[in-house]
Coordinates of C-alpha atoms and ligand atoms in Angstrom, one line a residue:
M66 CA 25.8 24.8 33.7
A67 CA 24.4 27.5 36.0
S68 CA 20.7 27.9 36.7
S69 CA 18.9 30.4 34.4
V70 CA 17.2 31.9 37.5
A71 CA 19.2 35.1 37.9
P72 CA 17.3 37.9 39.6
L73 CA 18.9 41.3 39.7
A74 CA 19.7 41.1 43.5
L75 CA 21.5 37.9 42.8
S76 CA 23.8 39.2 40.1
A77 CA 24.8 42.1 42.3
S78 CA 25.4 39.9 45.3
A79 CA 27.3 37.3 43.3
A80 CA 29.7 40.0 42.2
A81 CA 30.1 41.2 45.8
I82 CA 30.9 37.7 46.9
R83 CA 33.6 37.3 44.3
E84 CA 35.2 40.6 45.3
N85 CA 35.1 40.0 49.1
P86 CA 34.0 36.6 50.1
K87 CA 35.4 36.7 53.7
R88 CA 33.7 40.0 54.7
I89 CA 30.3 38.8 53.4
G90 CA 30.9 35.5 55.1
V91 CA 30.6 33.0 52.3
G92 CA 31.4 29.3 52.8
K93 CA 31.8 26.5 50.3
R94 CA 30.4 23.0 50.9
G95 CA 31.1 20.8 47.9
D96 CA 30.1 22.8 44.9
N97 CA 27.6 24.9 46.8
L98 CA 28.1 28.4 48.2
F99 CA 26.3 29.4 51.4
F100 CA 26.2 32.3 53.7
K101 CA 27.6 32.0 57.2
G102 CA 25.8 35.1 58.7
K103 CA 22.2 35.7 59.3
A104 CA 22.2 39.3 57.9
F105 CA 21.8 38.3 54.3
G106 CA 18.8 36.1 54.6
R107 CA 17.1 37.3 51.4
V108 CA 20.2 37.2 49.3
R109 CA 21.2 33.8 50.8
M110 CA 18.1 32.2 49.2
A111 CA 18.9 33.7 45.8
V112 CA 22.5 32.5 45.8
A113 CA 21.4 29.0 46.9
V114 CA 19.1 28.9 43.8
N115 CA 21.8 30.2 41.5
V116 CA 24.3 27.5 42.4
S117 CA 22.2 24.5 41.4
R118 CA 22.1 21.3 43.3
F119 CA 21.9 19.7 39.9
E120 CA 25.3 21.0 38.7
S121 CA 26.5 17.5 38.3
V122 CA 23.7 16.5 35.9
T123 CA 25.0 16.4 32.4
M124 CA 23.1 17.2 29.2
A125 CA 21.7 13.9 27.7
P126 CA 22.2 13.4 24.0
P127 CA 19.1 13.6 21.8
D128 CA 17.3 10.3 21.3
P129 CA 18.6 8.6 18.1
I130 CA 15.0 8.1 16.8
L131 CA 12.7 10.6 18.5
G132 CA 15.4 13.3 18.4
V133 CA 15.3 13.1 14.6
S134 CA 11.7 14.4 14.7
E135 CA 12.8 17.3 16.8
A136 CA 15.5 18.2 14.4
F137 CA 13.1 17.9 11.5
K138 CA 10.7 20.3 13.1
A139 CA 13.4 22.9 13.4
D140 CA 14.4 22.7 9.7
T141 CA 12.6 25.4 7.6
S142 CA 13.4 23.9 4.2
D143 CA 10.4 23.2 1.9
V144 CA 11.8 20.0 0.6
K145 CA 12.4 18.4 4.0
L146 CA 11.3 14.8 4.6
N147 CA 11.0 13.0 7.9
L148 CA 11.9 9.4 7.4
G149 CA 13.1 9.0 11.0
V150 CA 10.4 7.7 13.2
G151 CA 8.3 4.7 12.2
A152 CA 4.9 6.4 12.0
Y153 CA 2.4 6.1 9.2
R154 CA 1.6 9.1 7.0
T155 CA -0.9 9.5 4.2
E156 CA 0.2 10.1 0.6
E157 CA 0.0 13.8 1.5
L158 CA 2.5 13.1 4.4
Q159 CA -0.1 13.9 7.0
P160 CA -0.6 11.8 10.2
Y161 CA -3.5 9.4 9.8
V162 CA -6.2 8.5 12.3
L163 CA -7.9 5.3 11.2
N164 CA -11.6 5.5 10.4
V165 CA -12.3 2.6 12.7
V166 CA -10.7 4.5 15.5
R167 CA -12.9 7.5 14.9
K168 CA -15.9 5.2 14.9
A169 CA -14.9 3.5 18.1
E170 CA -14.3 6.9 19.7
N171 CA -17.8 8.1 18.6
L172 CA -19.3 5.0 20.2
M173 CA -17.4 5.7 23.4
L174 CA -18.7 9.3 23.5
E175 CA -22.3 8.2 22.9
R176 CA -22.0 5.8 25.8
G177 CA -20.7 8.5 28.0
E178 CA -18.2 6.2 29.7
N179 CA -16.6 7.2 33.0
K180 CA -12.9 7.8 33.8
E181 CA -12.6 5.6 36.9
Y182 CA -9.3 3.8 37.5
L183 CA -8.8 0.6 35.6
P184 CA -7.6 -2.5 37.6
I185 CA -3.8 -2.8 37.7
E186 CA -3.9 -5.4 34.9
G187 CA -6.0 -3.2 32.6
L188 CA -9.3 -3.4 30.9
A189 CA -10.6 -7.0 30.9
A190 CA -12.2 -6.7 27.4
F191 CA -9.0 -5.3 26.0
N192 CA -6.9 -8.1 27.5
K193 CA -9.2 -10.7 26.1
V194 CA -9.2 -9.4 22.5
T195 CA -5.5 -8.7 22.6
A196 CA -4.6 -12.3 23.5
D197 CA -7.1 -13.6 20.9
L198 CA -5.6 -11.3 18.2
L199 CA -2.1 -12.5 18.9
F200 CA -2.5 -16.2 19.5
G201 CA -5.8 -16.8 17.6
A202 CA -9.2 -16.9 19.2
N203 CA -9.4 -20.7 19.2
N204 CA -5.9 -21.1 20.6
I205 CA -5.8 -23.7 23.3
V206 CA -3.5 -21.8 25.5
V207 CA -6.0 -18.9 25.6
Q208 CA -8.9 -21.2 26.2
E209 CA -7.2 -23.0 29.0
G210 CA -6.2 -19.8 30.8
K211 CA -2.5 -20.3 30.3
V212 CA -1.8 -16.8 29.2
A213 CA -1.1 -14.0 31.7
T214 CA -2.0 -10.8 29.8
V215 CA -1.5 -7.4 31.4
Q216 CA -2.3 -4.2 29.6
S217 CA 0.7 -1.8 29.7
L218 CA 2.1 1.4 28.2
S219 CA 2.3 0.3 24.6
G220 CA 5.2 -1.9 23.4
T221 CA 7.9 0.0 25.3
G222 CA 6.0 -0.2 28.6
S223 CA 5.3 -3.9 28.1
L224 CA 8.9 -4.6 27.4
R225 CA 9.9 -2.6 30.4
L226 CA 7.5 -4.5 32.6
A227 CA 8.8 -7.8 31.3
A228 CA 12.3 -6.7 31.9
A229 CA 11.5 -5.9 35.5
F230 CA 9.9 -9.4 35.8
I231 CA 13.1 -11.0 34.4
Q232 CA 15.3 -9.0 36.7
R233 CA 13.2 -10.1 39.8
Y234 CA 12.6 -13.7 39.0
F235 CA 15.6 -14.7 36.7
P236 CA 18.4 -12.5 38.1
D237 CA 21.1 -14.8 36.7
A238 CA 19.6 -15.0 33.2
K239 CA 20.6 -12.8 30.3
V240 CA 18.6 -11.6 27.3
L241 CA 20.0 -12.2 23.8
I242 CA 19.1 -9.4 21.4
S243 CA 19.7 -9.2 17.6
S244 CA 22.5 -7.1 16.1
P245 CA 21.2 -4.7 15.1
T246 CA 17.9 -4.1 16.9
W247 CA 15.5 -1.3 17.7
G248 CA 17.7 1.2 19.6
N249 CA 15.6 1.3 22.8
H250 CA 15.9 -2.4 23.5
K251 CA 19.3 -1.9 25.0
N252 CA 18.1 1.1 27.1
I253 CA 15.2 -0.9 28.4
F254 CA 17.3 -3.8 29.6
N255 CA 20.1 -1.5 30.9
D256 CA 17.7 0.5 33.0
A257 CA 16.0 -2.7 34.4
R258 CA 19.5 -4.0 35.2
V259 CA 19.1 -7.1 33.0
P260 CA 22.3 -8.3 31.4
W261 CA 22.1 -8.7 27.6
S262 CA 24.3 -9.8 24.7
E263 CA 23.9 -9.7 21.0
Y264 CA 23.4 -12.5 18.5
R265 CA 24.3 -12.0 14.8
Y266 CA 21.4 -11.2 12.6
Y267 CA 22.3 -8.9 9.7
D268 CA 24.8 -9.7 7.0
P269 CA 26.0 -6.5 5.3
R270 CA 27.5 -8.5 2.4
T271 CA 24.2 -10.1 1.3
V272 CA 22.1 -7.3 2.9
G273 CA 20.2 -10.3 4.3
L274 CA 19.8 -12.5 7.3
D275 CA 23.0 -14.1 8.8
F276 CA 21.0 -17.2 9.7
D277 CA 24.0 -19.4 10.5
G278 CA 25.5 -16.7 12.7
M279 CA 22.2 -16.3 14.5
L280 CA 21.8 -20.0 15.2
A281 CA 25.4 -20.3 16.3
D282 CA 25.1 -17.4 18.8
I283 CA 21.8 -18.6 20.2
K284 CA 23.3 -22.1 20.6
A285 CA 26.4 -20.8 22.3
A286 CA 24.4 -18.8 24.9
P287 CA 24.0 -20.1 28.4
D288 CA 21.0 -22.5 28.7
G289 CA 17.8 -20.8 29.9
S290 CA 18.6 -17.4 28.3
F291 CA 15.8 -15.1 27.1
V292 CA 15.9 -14.7 23.3
L293 CA 14.4 -11.5 22.2
L294 CA 12.9 -12.0 18.7
H295 CA 11.0 -9.5 16.5
G296 CA 7.7 -11.3 15.8
C297 CA 7.6 -9.8 12.3
A298 CA 9.0 -6.9 10.3
H299 CA 12.3 -6.8 12.0
N300 CA 13.3 -3.3 13.0
P301 CA 15.6 -1.8 11.6
T302 CA 16.5 -4.3 8.9
G303 CA 13.1 -5.3 7.5
I304 CA 14.4 -8.8 7.2
D305 CA 12.5 -11.7 8.8
P306 CA 13.4 -15.4 9.0
T307 CA 11.4 -17.7 6.6
P308 CA 8.9 -20.2 8.1
E309 CA 11.6 -22.9 7.7
Q310 CA 14.1 -20.8 9.6
W311 CA 11.6 -20.0 12.3
N312 CA 11.1 -23.8 12.7
K313 CA 14.9 -24.3 13.0
L314 CA 15.1 -21.5 15.6
A315 CA 12.3 -23.1 17.6
D316 CA 14.3 -26.4 17.6
I317 CA 17.4 -24.7 18.9
I318 CA 15.6 -22.6 21.5
Q319 CA 13.8 -25.7 22.7
D320 CA 17.0 -27.7 22.9
K321 CA 18.7 -25.0 24.9
N322 CA 15.8 -24.5 27.3
H323 CA 15.8 -20.8 26.3
I324 CA 12.7 -18.7 26.8
P325 CA 11.5 -16.9 23.7
F326 CA 10.6 -13.3 24.2
F327 CA 8.8 -11.8 21.2
D328 CA 8.5 -8.1 20.5
V329 CA 5.4 -7.7 18.3
A330 CA 5.2 -4.0 17.3
Y331 CA 4.1 -4.5 13.7
Q332 CA 1.4 -7.2 13.5
G333 CA -0.3 -6.6 10.2
F334 CA 2.3 -4.2 8.8
A335 CA 4.6 -6.9 7.4
S336 CA 2.2 -8.7 5.1
G337 CA -0.9 -6.7 5.5
S338 CA -2.5 -9.7 7.3
L339 CA -2.8 -9.9 11.1
D340 CA -2.8 -13.7 11.1
T341 CA 0.1 -14.1 8.7
D342 CA 2.2 -11.7 10.9
A343 CA 1.5 -13.8 14.0
Y344 CA 3.0 -16.9 12.4
S345 CA 6.2 -16.9 14.4
V346 CA 4.5 -16.5 17.8
R347 CA 1.8 -19.1 17.0
L348 CA 4.4 -21.6 15.8
F349 CA 6.3 -21.4 19.1
V350 CA 3.1 -21.6 21.1
E351 CA 2.1 -24.7 19.1
R352 CA 5.4 -26.3 20.0
G353 CA 4.4 -26.0 23.7
L354 CA 7.0 -23.5 24.6
E355 CA 6.5 -21.0 27.5
L356 CA 7.2 -17.5 26.2
L357 CA 6.7 -13.8 26.5
V358 CA 5.2 -11.4 24.0
A359 CA 5.2 -7.6 24.2
Q360 CA 2.6 -6.2 22.0
S361 CA 1.9 -2.7 20.6
Y362 CA -1.1 -1.0 18.9
S363 CA 0.9 2.1 18.1
K364 CA 1.4 1.2 14.4
N365 CA -1.3 -1.2 13.4
L366 CA -4.1 0.9 14.9
G367 CA -2.2 4.2 14.7
L368 CA -2.6 4.7 18.4
Y369 CA 0.9 6.0 19.0
A370 CA 0.1 8.6 21.6
E371 CA -2.5 6.5 23.5
R372 CA 0.3 4.2 24.8
I373 CA -1.7 1.0 24.4
G374 CA -0.2 -2.5 24.3
A375 CA 0.2 -5.6 26.5
I376 CA 2.6 -8.0 27.9
N377 CA 1.5 -11.7 27.5
V378 CA 3.2 -14.5 29.3
V379 CA 2.3 -18.0 28.0
C380 CA 2.8 -20.6 30.8
S381 CA 2.5 -24.3 30.8
S382 CA -0.3 -24.2 33.3
S383 CA -3.2 -21.9 34.2
D384 CA -1.9 -21.9 37.8
A385 CA 1.5 -20.6 36.7
A386 CA -0.2 -18.0 34.5
A387 CA -2.2 -16.7 37.5
R388 CA 0.9 -16.4 39.6
V389 CA 2.9 -14.7 36.9
K390 CA 0.0 -12.2 36.4
S391 CA -0.1 -11.4 40.1
Q392 CA 3.6 -10.6 40.0
L393 CA 3.3 -8.5 36.9
K394 CA 0.6 -6.5 38.7
R395 CA 2.8 -6.2 41.7
L396 CA 5.6 -4.7 39.5
A397 CA 3.3 -2.4 37.7
R398 CA 1.7 -0.9 40.8
P399 CA 4.6 1.1 42.1
M400 CA 5.8 2.1 38.6
Y401 CA 2.5 3.5 37.1
S402 CA -0.3 2.0 39.3
N403 CA -2.7 1.2 36.4
P404 CA -2.8 1.8 32.7
P405 CA -4.7 4.5 30.7
V406 CA -8.3 3.6 29.6
H407 CA -8.9 5.5 26.3
G408 CA -6.8 3.4 24.0
A409 CA -7.8 0.2 25.7
R410 CA -11.5 1.0 25.0
I411 CA -10.7 1.8 21.3
V412 CA -9.0 -1.6 20.9
A413 CA -11.7 -3.5 22.7
N414 CA -14.4 -1.8 20.5
V415 CA -12.5 -2.4 17.2
V416 CA -11.1 -5.9 17.7
G417 CA -14.2 -7.1 19.7
D418 CA -16.7 -6.0 17.1
P419 CA -16.9 -8.1 13.9
T420 CA -17.9 -5.2 11.6
L421 CA -15.2 -2.8 12.9
F422 CA -12.7 -5.6 13.0
N423 CA -13.3 -6.3 9.2
E424 CA -13.1 -2.6 8.5
W425 CA -9.8 -2.4 10.4
K426 CA -8.3 -5.3 8.3
Q427 CA -9.2 -3.4 5.2
E428 CA -7.6 -0.2 6.4
M429 CA -4.5 -2.2 7.5
E430 CA -4.2 -3.6 4.0
L431 CA -4.4 -0.1 2.6
M432 CA -1.7 1.2 4.9
A433 CA 0.6 -1.8 4.2
G434 CA -0.2 -1.5 0.5
R435 CA 0.8 2.2 0.4
I436 CA 4.1 1.3 1.9
K437 CA 4.7 -1.5 -0.6
N438 CA 3.9 1.0 -3.5
V439 CA 6.5 3.5 -2.3
R440 CA 9.0 0.7 -1.8
Q441 CA 8.5 -0.4 -5.4
R442 CA 8.7 3.2 -6.7
L443 CA 11.8 4.0 -4.7
F444 CA 13.5 0.8 -6.1
D445 CA 12.4 1.7 -9.6
Y446 CA 14.0 5.2 -9.4
L447 CA 17.2 3.9 -7.8
S448 CA 17.7 1.3 -10.4
R449 CA 16.9 3.6 -13.3
K450 CA 18.9 6.6 -12.1
D451 CA 21.9 5.0 -10.6
K452 CA 24.2 4.3 -13.5
S453 CA 26.9 2.4 -11.4
G454 CA 25.2 -0.9 -11.8
K455 CA 24.6 -1.3 -8.1
D456 CA 22.0 -3.9 -7.2
W457 CA 19.2 -2.2 -5.2
S458 CA 16.9 -5.2 -5.2
F459 CA 17.5 -5.7 -1.4
I460 CA 15.0 -2.9 -0.9
L461 CA 12.2 -5.0 -2.4
K462 CA 13.1 -8.0 -0.3
Q463 CA 12.8 -6.0 3.0
I464 CA 9.3 -5.8 4.6
G465 CA 7.4 -3.6 7.0
M466 CA 7.7 0.1 7.6
F467 CA 11.4 0.4 7.1
S468 CA 14.2 0.0 4.6
F469 CA 17.7 -0.5 5.8
T470 CA 19.6 1.3 3.0
G471 CA 23.1 0.3 3.9
L472 CA 24.1 4.0 4.1
N473 CA 26.7 4.5 6.8
K474 CA 26.7 7.2 9.4
A475 CA 28.5 9.9 7.3
Q476 CA 26.3 9.1 4.3
S477 CA 23.1 9.3 6.5
E478 CA 24.3 12.7 7.9
H479 CA 24.9 13.9 4.3
M480 CA 21.2 12.9 3.5
T481 CA 20.1 15.3 6.3
N482 CA 22.7 18.1 5.9
K483 CA 22.5 18.4 2.1
W484 CA 19.1 16.9 1.2
H485 CA 17.0 17.7 4.3
V486 CA 16.1 14.0 4.5
Y487 CA 15.8 13.1 8.2
M488 CA 16.6 9.5 9.1
T489 CA 18.4 7.5 11.8
K490 CA 22.2 7.4 11.6
D491 CA 22.2 3.6 11.1
G492 CA 20.9 4.1 7.5
R493 CA 17.3 3.2 8.3
I494 CA 14.5 5.1 6.5
S495 CA 10.8 4.8 7.4
L496 CA 8.9 4.3 4.1
A497 CA 5.8 5.0 6.1
G498 CA 6.9 8.7 6.0
L499 CA 7.4 8.7 2.2
S500 CA 5.0 9.5 -0.6
L501 CA 5.1 8.4 -4.2
S502 CA 5.8 11.9 -5.3
K503 CA 8.9 12.2 -3.2
C504 CA 10.5 8.9 -4.3
E505 CA 12.5 10.5 -7.1
Y506 CA 13.9 13.1 -4.8
L507 CA 14.8 10.5 -2.2
A508 CA 16.4 8.3 -4.9
D509 CA 18.6 11.3 -6.0
A510 CA 19.6 11.9 -2.4
I511 CA 20.5 8.2 -1.8
I512 CA 22.5 7.9 -5.0
D513 CA 24.4 11.1 -4.2
S514 CA 25.1 10.2 -0.6
F515 CA 26.1 6.6 -1.5
H516 CA 28.5 7.4 -4.2
N517 CA 29.9 10.8 -3.1
V518 CA 30.4 10.3 0.6
S519 CA 32.7 7.6 1.9
Ligands
PGU709 N1 9.4 -2.5 19.5 C1 9.9 -2.2 18.3 C2 10.6 -3.2 17.5 C3 9.6 -0.9 17.8 O1 10.1 -0.6 16.6 C4 8.9 0.0 18.6 C5 8.7 1.4 18.1 C6 8.5 -0.4 19.8 C7 8.8 -1.7 20.3 C8 7.7 0.5 20.8 O2 6.7 1.2 20.3 P1 5.5 1.7 21.3 O3 5.1 3.0 20.6 O4 6.1 1.9 22.6 O5 4.5 0.7 21.2 N2 9.6 1.9 17.3 C9 9.4 3.1 16.4 C10 8.8 4.3 17.1 C11 9.7 5.3 17.7 C12 10.4 4.8 19.0 O6 11.6 4.5 18.8 O7 9.7 4.6 20.0 C13 10.7 3.4 15.6 O8 10.7 4.3 14.9 O9 11.6 2.6 15.7

């Protein structure tokens, strides 16, 4: 596609070139036109701009998740509903800044804190509370300095940093990821040039976990693979292993000498409790496994745009942890130098202060509770209004921000085209973007799309 820079002089000269290229002295090198003579100096510059050096750059497709929000904004319908991105909304469907976040920001303003660079590994107070929150403050691995924690650019940046680490230190290893998974996982490992393959996770027949398939695939993978696990509230399915299943997974992973790699983006959003949602990670740590955890505060503290999270690597010695941390810093330095401070200070203030921490837990319960209420209401409407006898109870079994509706691509597109319900094409809806008053409308849309589109 041609550049949009088209000054008048340029259009005239471009036409002249087409008519008589030899007289004007135009040459072609690759896709670029250039002038041979000196006489057309001014015009020569204009033509060089018009024939872009970026001609071979193709248009990228919209992002399957964030692109949904862009399409939603462009829709002028009054009934439109954005259930694409996993971002919490109030009952009025407005973005929500947590009260504890406002309080922490006020404190920060009062203190008049400066904007100096952070160290490469981030804010020390943030890293400390972050490891405590994940592993538990009294956890022996934290106390013995066996955890390398590096503040990074939220969950995504932490995953990307870990991927760069794997690529550098385990170039022959591959990462096993669940099928399906959060869409960006594949992009992250592709861009970091880390090979990956999928393990079975979701069984469409039961709309539940394919636990046998999952175990078999993890068993069949080469020893020493990294196994990417969603710590809680699996995205997009909303289906987590039970505690017994987590134990069995730990057995297999230990037997195979695999390295667990947890993605914890929803701590607190699965059950409403930060500790309950850290069960899987803490179980693997208790077993003495070395592991990685990418952690995000986007959802549980509503700090989406602050890009605040961390990568934690639990090692079997404090010496190994120190070396791993030094290499994570070395990888971060040429990528983004050091992380942003604002979100880190908010987290350090909220999690590090007993009063604010308790208030946060209450707000978290409120958010998780609102999602549970809309989940229930949606199920009620679906079961009441769908006369086909279809069992919709799977919606109640799923947890976290999302529901995996089982709608296929065509049905999901129908939801958007006819009903103005914006969602990802894999059939996932974010219940965090739904209100009680919109549940009936959504149920009507789902029933219509499910039964009338094949
Ligand atoms: N890991 C999982 C499993 C996620 O669902 C998300 C966010 C992240 C990591 C990264 O979140 P950060 O904001 O970088 O901490 N998934 C949401 C948000 C939109 C997106 O795709 O980034 C989602 O709707 O799936």
